[in-house]
Amino acid sequence: MSEDRPLNHDEMLAVLDWYRAAGVDIAVGEEPVDRFAQRAPARAAPPAAPVPADPERPAAAPPMLGGDPSEARSLAGSAQTLDELQAILGLYDGCGLKHRATQLVFADGNPEAKIMLIGEAPGAEEDRQGKPFVGKSGQLLDRMLAAIGLDRTKVYIANTVPWRPPGNRTPTPEEMALCLPFLHRQVELVAPRIVMTLGGPAMQTVFSTTSGIIKMRGKWSEVSIGQHQANAMPTLHPAYLLRNPAAKQQAWMDMLSLKLKMLELGI
Ligand code: URA
């Protein structure tokens, strides 16, 4: 028996609760919307005339900083230290991911390290603690590093985007493009001799490629990341290894290859 009437307020809230309990925590329309394209004309418009304060309404949101990659580039380029870069990112409002995340997940490890690891994006635990790779895949990453004598005092760890995407989805190309200048600056300021990317999206971002991780993993090349040149190799993401334990054999080969590269470079 079905009633053909609109839902009332309480019923709508009950439906939303039901969705949330089922893990649906983001609303997506039927048609894709290119918010990147939408943002440009809005930003070019002249500033609106001031509106008299209305005590019944909440204060307007603060003005947006950033929002297009060239602005992100100039903000990122103005950072002279990692602390400055972190502070600038903390203020940057151009990437929508920030508004759904609990906090900025900037980096972990040693900023003087010669080895930098770049993952995809923070997950739920990273979002809670404000540090990359502290959940289950981070624990596996720590074991992989320990197997070749490394730990977080000897590596520096960051992600392609520093905010958790809702529901742990892969960051969109627009989100990655907005965050890329900050990652480039982070790499320039750390200046590692070796960069290892974790998983397909991080590899595609850092190596500017559309190739798949299975084909590319374990291969070394010299890459320019921002203005910095480093020896770089993609490997499999620890979260993938947790889901596909048989692939740990390949990851182990990559870790041995990393150890050899360290010996070759005298690190
Ligand atoms: N996966 C990532 O790619 N990065 C993190 O920080 C955690 C999980």
mmCIF file of C-alpha atoms and ligand atoms in Angstrom:
data_model
loop_
_atom_site.group_PDB
_atom_site.id
_atom_site.type_symbol
_atom_site.label_atom_id
_atom_site.label_comp_id
_atom_site.label_asym_id
_atom_site.label_seq_id
_atom_site.Cartn_x
_atom_site.Cartn_y
_atom_site.Cartn_z
ATOM 1 C CA MET A 1 0.000 0.000 0.000
ATOM 2 C CA SER A 2 1.612 3.293 -1.015
ATOM 3 C CA GLU A 3 0.504 6.828 -0.194
ATOM 4 C CA ASP A 4 1.065 9.362 -2.963
ATOM 5 C CA ARG A 5 1.816 12.474 -0.910
ATOM 6 C CA PRO A 6 4.947 14.547 -0.282
ATOM 7 C CA LEU A 7 6.965 13.612 2.822
ATOM 8 C CA ASN A 8 6.560 15.888 5.808
ATOM 9 C CA HIS A 9 9.526 17.420 7.661
ATOM 10 C CA ASP A 10 9.945 14.572 10.191
ATOM 11 C CA GLU A 11 9.678 11.917 7.495
ATOM 12 C CA MET A 12 12.346 13.661 5.406
ATOM 13 C CA LEU A 13 14.674 13.751 8.415
ATOM 14 C CA ALA A 14 14.020 10.056 9.015
ATOM 15 C CA VAL A 15 14.958 9.287 5.382
ATOM 16 C CA LEU A 16 18.185 11.308 5.707
ATOM 17 C CA ASP A 17 19.004 9.441 8.944
ATOM 18 C CA TRP A 18 18.420 6.163 7.176
ATOM 19 C CA TYR A 19 20.785 7.168 4.337
ATOM 20 C CA ARG A 20 23.439 8.270 6.828
ATOM 21 C CA ALA A 21 23.195 4.990 8.737
ATOM 22 C CA ALA A 22 23.639 3.171 5.411
ATOM 23 C CA GLY A 23 26.897 5.084 4.812
ATOM 24 C CA VAL A 24 25.567 7.585 2.253
ATOM 25 C CA ASP A 25 27.205 10.786 3.471
ATOM 26 C CA ILE A 26 27.270 12.902 0.331
ATOM 27 C CA ALA A 27 24.488 14.059 -2.013
ATOM 28 C CA VAL A 28 25.295 13.725 -5.715
ATOM 29 C CA GLY A 29 23.001 14.983 -8.494
ATOM 30 C CA GLU A 30 22.011 13.005 -11.564
ATOM 31 C CA GLU A 31 23.971 15.329 -13.879
ATOM 32 C CA PRO A 32 27.709 15.994 -13.411
ATOM 33 C CA VAL A 33 28.442 19.617 -12.473
ATOM 34 C CA ASP A 34 31.814 21.163 -13.376
ATOM 35 C CA ARG A 35 32.209 23.420 -10.326
ATOM 36 C CA PHE A 36 35.677 24.327 -11.523
ATOM 37 C CA ALA A 37 34.149 25.972 -14.621
ATOM 38 C CA GLN A 38 31.402 27.575 -12.538
ATOM 39 C CA ARG A 39 33.880 29.184 -10.190
ATOM 40 C CA ALA A 40 35.808 31.253 -12.756
ATOM 41 C CA PRO A 41 33.089 33.729 -13.842
ATOM 42 C CA ALA A 42 31.885 34.063 -10.262
ATOM 43 C CA ARG A 43 35.359 35.126 -9.163
ATOM 44 C CA ALA A 44 35.741 37.614 -12.032
ATOM 45 C CA ALA A 45 32.549 39.472 -11.058
ATOM 46 C CA PRO A 46 32.981 42.865 -9.325
ATOM 47 C CA PRO A 47 32.567 42.789 -5.553
ATOM 48 C CA ALA A 48 28.949 43.050 -4.422
ATOM 49 C CA ALA A 49 27.806 46.259 -2.739
ATOM 50 C CA PRO A 50 27.917 45.949 1.061
ATOM 51 C CA VAL A 51 24.638 44.714 2.553
ATOM 52 C CA PRO A 52 23.566 46.248 5.873
ATOM 53 C CA ALA A 53 24.049 43.835 8.763
ATOM 54 C CA ASP A 54 20.919 41.829 9.576
ATOM 55 C CA PRO A 55 20.901 40.543 13.158
ATOM 56 C CA GLU A 56 18.444 37.751 12.155
ATOM 57 C CA ARG A 57 20.932 36.209 9.686
ATOM 58 C CA PRO A 58 24.255 34.512 10.356
ATOM 59 C CA ALA A 59 27.352 36.476 9.288
ATOM 60 C CA ALA A 60 28.443 35.893 5.681
ATOM 61 C CA ALA A 61 31.167 33.304 5.067
ATOM 62 C CA PRO A 62 34.679 34.814 4.993
ATOM 63 C CA PRO A 63 35.972 35.682 1.511
ATOM 64 C CA MET A 64 37.434 32.724 -0.392
ATOM 65 C CA LEU A 65 41.180 32.531 -0.823
ATOM 66 C CA GLY A 66 42.372 30.676 -3.930
ATOM 67 C CA GLY A 67 39.968 28.631 -6.060
ATOM 68 C CA ASP A 68 41.867 28.338 -9.304
ATOM 69 C CA PRO A 69 45.182 26.613 -9.953
ATOM 70 C CA SER A 70 47.075 29.772 -10.897
ATOM 71 C CA GLU A 71 46.074 31.423 -7.627
ATOM 72 C CA ALA A 72 46.970 28.229 -5.774
ATOM 73 C CA ARG A 73 50.364 28.309 -7.526
ATOM 74 C CA SER A 74 51.112 31.842 -6.451
ATOM 75 C CA LEU A 75 49.991 31.170 -2.860
ATOM 76 C CA ALA A 76 52.080 27.993 -2.707
ATOM 77 C CA GLY A 77 55.077 29.708 -4.318
ATOM 78 C CA SER A 78 55.043 32.422 -1.665
ATOM 79 C CA ALA A 79 55.863 29.887 1.086
ATOM 80 C CA GLN A 80 59.534 29.962 2.036
ATOM 81 C CA THR A 81 59.341 27.219 4.658
ATOM 82 C CA LEU A 82 57.219 24.141 5.322
ATOM 83 C CA ASP A 83 55.644 25.906 8.319
ATOM 84 C CA GLU A 84 54.614 28.792 6.081
ATOM 85 C CA LEU A 85 53.222 26.383 3.513
ATOM 86 C CA GLN A 86 51.191 24.607 6.190
ATOM 87 C CA ALA A 87 49.843 27.947 7.462
ATOM 88 C CA ILE A 88 48.903 29.052 3.916
ATOM 89 C CA LEU A 89 47.120 25.740 3.299
ATOM 90 C CA GLY A 90 45.307 26.168 6.590
ATOM 91 C CA LEU A 91 43.840 29.445 5.245
ATOM 92 C CA TYR A 92 43.279 28.255 1.693
ATOM 93 C CA ASP A 93 39.579 27.846 0.907
ATOM 94 C CA GLY A 94 39.821 27.140 -2.818
ATOM 95 C CA CYS A 95 39.477 23.359 -2.617
ATOM 96 C CA GLY A 96 36.031 22.130 -1.615
ATOM 97 C CA LEU A 97 37.473 19.081 0.166
ATOM 98 C CA LYS A 98 38.446 21.308 3.070
ATOM 99 C CA HIS A 99 34.837 22.053 3.935
ATOM 100 C CA ARG A 100 33.926 18.396 4.526
ATOM 101 C CA ALA A 101 37.135 17.467 6.340
ATOM 102 C CA THR A 102 37.821 17.712 10.069
ATOM 103 C CA GLN A 103 41.266 19.195 9.622
ATOM 104 C CA LEU A 104 44.288 19.651 7.394
ATOM 105 C CA VAL A 105 46.504 16.568 7.108
ATOM 106 C CA PHE A 106 49.792 18.165 6.087
ATOM 107 C CA ALA A 107 52.634 15.716 6.663
ATOM 108 C CA ASP A 108 54.418 13.368 9.008
ATOM 109 C CA GLY A 109 58.008 12.263 9.393
ATOM 110 C CA ASN A 110 61.273 14.105 9.056
ATOM 111 C CA PRO A 111 61.311 17.263 6.887
ATOM 112 C CA GLU A 112 65.093 16.790 6.491
ATOM 113 C CA ALA A 113 64.676 13.268 5.142
ATOM 114 C CA LYS A 114 66.160 12.310 1.783
ATOM 115 C CA ILE A 115 63.193 10.073 1.036
ATOM 116 C CA MET A 116 59.655 11.360 0.541
ATOM 117 C CA LEU A 117 56.559 9.161 0.261
ATOM 118 C CA ILE A 118 53.439 10.527 -1.405
ATOM 119 C CA GLY A 119 50.062 8.873 -0.878
ATOM 120 C CA GLU A 120 46.663 9.679 -2.314
ATOM 121 C CA ALA A 121 44.506 11.320 0.341
ATOM 122 C CA PRO A 122 43.838 11.102 4.066
ATOM 123 C CA GLY A 123 41.310 8.549 5.277
ATOM 124 C CA ALA A 124 39.052 8.629 8.326
ATOM 125 C CA GLU A 125 41.771 8.032 10.928
ATOM 126 C CA GLU A 126 44.127 10.541 9.298
ATOM 127 C CA ASP A 127 41.290 13.092 9.263
ATOM 128 C CA ARG A 128 40.789 12.496 13.006
ATOM 129 C CA GLN A 129 44.478 12.675 13.965
ATOM 130 C CA GLY A 130 45.685 15.242 11.401
ATOM 131 C CA LYS A 131 48.573 13.002 10.254
ATOM 132 C CA PRO A 132 49.012 10.940 7.075
ATOM 133 C CA PHE A 133 49.046 7.148 7.134
ATOM 134 C CA VAL A 134 48.047 6.504 10.739
ATOM 135 C CA GLY A 135 45.208 4.047 10.023
ATOM 136 C CA LYS A 136 45.435 0.384 8.982
ATOM 137 C CA SER A 137 47.259 1.102 5.730
ATOM 138 C CA GLY A 138 49.666 3.346 7.640
ATOM 139 C CA GLN A 139 50.473 0.474 9.996
ATOM 140 C CA LEU A 140 51.273 -1.726 7.015
ATOM 141 C CA LEU A 141 53.368 1.078 5.509
ATOM 142 C CA ASP A 142 55.359 1.272 8.766
ATOM 143 C CA ARG A 143 56.041 -2.476 8.549
ATOM 144 C CA MET A 144 57.126 -2.165 4.911
ATOM 145 C CA LEU A 145 59.536 0.627 5.854
ATOM 146 C CA ALA A 146 60.861 -1.312 8.857
ATOM 147 C CA ALA A 147 61.634 -4.266 6.578
ATOM 148 C CA ILE A 148 64.347 -2.164 4.898
ATOM 149 C CA GLY A 149 65.509 -0.379 8.037
ATOM 150 C CA LEU A 150 63.405 2.782 7.660
ATOM 151 C CA ASP A 151 60.954 4.503 9.953
ATOM 152 C CA ARG A 152 59.265 7.900 10.169
ATOM 153 C CA THR A 153 62.447 9.576 11.408
ATOM 154 C CA LYS A 154 64.059 8.726 8.062
ATOM 155 C CA VAL A 155 61.225 9.543 5.646
ATOM 156 C CA TYR A 156 58.817 12.419 5.068
ATOM 157 C CA ILE A 157 55.206 11.536 4.218
ATOM 158 C CA ALA A 158 52.532 13.617 2.476
ATOM 159 C CA ASN A 159 49.522 13.130 0.215
ATOM 160 C CA THR A 160 48.430 14.512 -3.157
ATOM 161 C CA VAL A 161 45.519 16.224 -1.375
ATOM 162 C CA PRO A 162 45.723 17.239 2.293
ATOM 163 C CA TRP A 163 42.031 16.869 3.173
ATOM 164 C CA ARG A 164 39.962 13.704 3.402
ATOM 165 C CA PRO A 165 37.606 13.267 0.449
ATOM 166 C CA PRO A 166 34.087 12.428 1.720
ATOM 167 C CA GLY A 167 33.566 8.684 2.026
ATOM 168 C CA ASN A 168 37.233 8.123 1.059
ATOM 169 C CA ARG A 169 36.453 8.577 -2.611
ATOM 170 C CA THR A 170 39.332 9.274 -5.014
ATOM 171 C CA PRO A 171 39.945 13.030 -5.273
ATOM 172 C CA THR A 172 38.575 14.499 -8.506
ATOM 173 C CA PRO A 173 40.994 15.851 -11.155
ATOM 174 C CA GLU A 174 39.857 19.390 -10.195
ATOM 175 C CA GLU A 175 40.614 18.818 -6.518
ATOM 176 C CA MET A 176 44.007 17.361 -7.403
ATOM 177 C CA ALA A 177 44.763 20.277 -9.743
ATOM 178 C CA LEU A 178 43.993 22.782 -6.985
ATOM 179 C CA CYS A 179 46.184 20.974 -4.464
ATOM 180 C CA LEU A 180 49.043 20.143 -6.847
ATOM 181 C CA PRO A 181 50.877 23.493 -6.538
ATOM 182 C CA PHE A 182 50.985 22.974 -2.760
ATOM 183 C CA LEU A 183 52.367 19.452 -3.167
ATOM 184 C CA HIS A 184 54.960 20.734 -5.650
ATOM 185 C CA ARG A 185 56.060 23.417 -3.183
ATOM 186 C CA GLN A 186 56.146 20.851 -0.376
ATOM 187 C CA VAL A 187 58.476 18.674 -2.464
ATOM 188 C CA GLU A 188 60.641 21.699 -3.353
ATOM 189 C CA LEU A 189 60.978 22.656 0.308
ATOM 190 C CA VAL A 190 61.775 19.109 1.483
ATOM 191 C CA ALA A 191 64.050 18.538 -1.554
ATOM 192 C CA PRO A 192 64.214 14.731 -1.228
ATOM 193 C CA ARG A 193 66.677 12.693 -3.332
ATOM 194 C CA ILE A 194 64.092 9.912 -3.640
ATOM 195 C CA VAL A 195 60.313 10.089 -4.053
ATOM 196 C CA MET A 196 58.144 6.992 -3.797
ATOM 197 C CA THR A 197 54.482 7.321 -4.717
ATOM 198 C CA LEU A 198 51.885 4.985 -3.218
ATOM 199 C CA GLY A 199 49.066 3.795 -5.469
ATOM 200 C CA GLY A 200 47.715 4.766 -8.882
ATOM 201 C CA PRO A 201 46.307 8.265 -8.280
ATOM 202 C CA ALA A 202 49.488 9.504 -6.525
ATOM 203 C CA MET A 203 51.601 8.018 -9.328
ATOM 204 C CA GLN A 204 49.457 9.629 -12.031
ATOM 205 C CA THR A 205 49.653 13.004 -10.307
ATOM 206 C CA VAL A 206 53.380 13.019 -9.599
ATOM 207 C CA PHE A 207 54.503 11.400 -12.883
ATOM 208 C CA SER A 208 51.873 13.259 -14.973
ATOM 209 C CA THR A 209 50.818 10.036 -16.613
ATOM 210 C CA THR A 210 47.607 8.198 -17.345
ATOM 211 C CA SER A 211 49.353 4.784 -17.232
ATOM 212 C CA GLY A 212 48.212 2.171 -14.736
ATOM 213 C CA ILE A 213 50.073 1.409 -11.515
ATOM 214 C CA ILE A 214 50.472 -2.306 -12.301
ATOM 215 C CA LYS A 215 52.483 -1.441 -15.424
ATOM 216 C CA MET A 216 54.490 1.386 -13.856
ATOM 217 C CA ARG A 217 55.275 0.122 -10.356
ATOM 218 C CA GLY A 218 58.876 -0.639 -9.555
ATOM 219 C CA LYS A 219 60.251 1.483 -12.418
ATOM 220 C CA TRP A 220 62.632 4.307 -11.583
ATOM 221 C CA SER A 221 62.800 7.575 -13.450
ATOM 222 C CA GLU A 222 64.117 11.033 -12.852
ATOM 223 C CA VAL A 223 61.139 13.372 -12.486
ATOM 224 C CA SER A 224 60.698 17.098 -12.034
ATOM 225 C CA ILE A 225 58.248 17.833 -9.257
ATOM 226 C CA GLY A 226 57.710 21.572 -9.273
ATOM 227 C CA GLN A 227 61.271 22.922 -9.632
ATOM 228 C CA HIS A 228 62.796 19.923 -7.887
ATOM 229 C CA GLN A 229 64.323 16.868 -9.566
ATOM 230 C CA ALA A 230 64.303 13.512 -7.805
ATOM 231 C CA ASN A 231 64.669 9.802 -8.466
ATOM 232 C CA ALA A 232 61.142 8.507 -8.293
ATOM 233 C CA MET A 233 59.431 5.139 -8.265
ATOM 234 C CA PRO A 234 55.759 4.250 -7.912
ATOM 235 C CA THR A 235 54.722 1.325 -5.787
ATOM 236 C CA LEU A 236 51.414 -0.239 -4.783
ATOM 237 C CA HIS A 237 49.259 1.421 -2.152
ATOM 238 C CA PRO A 238 49.243 -0.325 1.258
ATOM 239 C CA ALA A 239 45.418 -0.243 1.242
ATOM 240 C CA TYR A 240 45.530 -2.243 -2.020
ATOM 241 C CA LEU A 241 47.944 -4.699 -0.396
ATOM 242 C CA LEU A 242 45.541 -5.170 2.517
ATOM 243 C CA ARG A 243 42.811 -6.087 0.037
ATOM 244 C CA ASN A 244 45.134 -8.151 -2.203
ATOM 245 C CA PRO A 245 47.744 -9.843 0.015
ATOM 246 C CA ALA A 246 49.170 -11.749 -2.975
ATOM 247 C CA ALA A 247 50.450 -8.429 -4.341
ATOM 248 C CA LYS A 248 52.714 -7.995 -1.295
ATOM 249 C CA GLN A 249 55.371 -9.947 -3.182
ATOM 250 C CA GLN A 250 55.561 -7.150 -5.794
ATOM 251 C CA ALA A 251 55.596 -4.498 -3.086
ATOM 252 C CA TRP A 252 58.466 -6.330 -1.403
ATOM 253 C CA MET A 253 60.449 -6.219 -4.684
ATOM 254 C CA ASP A 254 59.810 -2.463 -4.805
ATOM 255 C CA MET A 255 61.008 -1.997 -1.221
ATOM 256 C CA LEU A 256 64.211 -3.910 -2.050
ATOM 257 C CA SER A 257 64.634 -1.720 -5.103
ATOM 258 C CA LEU A 258 64.234 1.346 -2.863
ATOM 259 C CA LYS A 259 66.938 -0.006 -0.552
ATOM 260 C CA LEU A 260 69.265 -0.533 -3.518
ATOM 261 C CA LYS A 261 68.623 3.011 -4.750
ATOM 262 C CA MET A 262 69.459 4.325 -1.284
ATOM 263 C CA LEU A 263 72.758 2.429 -1.346
ATOM 264 C CA GLU A 264 73.481 3.665 -4.856
ATOM 265 C CA LEU A 265 72.889 7.294 -3.790
ATOM 266 C CA GLY A 266 74.762 6.878 -0.502
ATOM 267 C CA ILE A 267 71.675 7.591 1.619
HETATM 268 N N1 URA B 1 45.845 6.515 2.299
HETATM 269 C C1 URA B 1 46.546 7.532 1.735
HETATM 270 O O1 URA B 1 46.756 7.555 0.524
HETATM 271 N N2 URA B 1 47.004 8.481 2.538
HETATM 272 C C2 URA B 1 46.827 8.491 3.851
HETATM 273 O O2 URA B 1 47.284 9.409 4.520
HETATM 274 C C3 URA B 1 46.102 7.413 4.410
HETATM 275 C C4 URA B 1 45.616 6.441 3.620
#
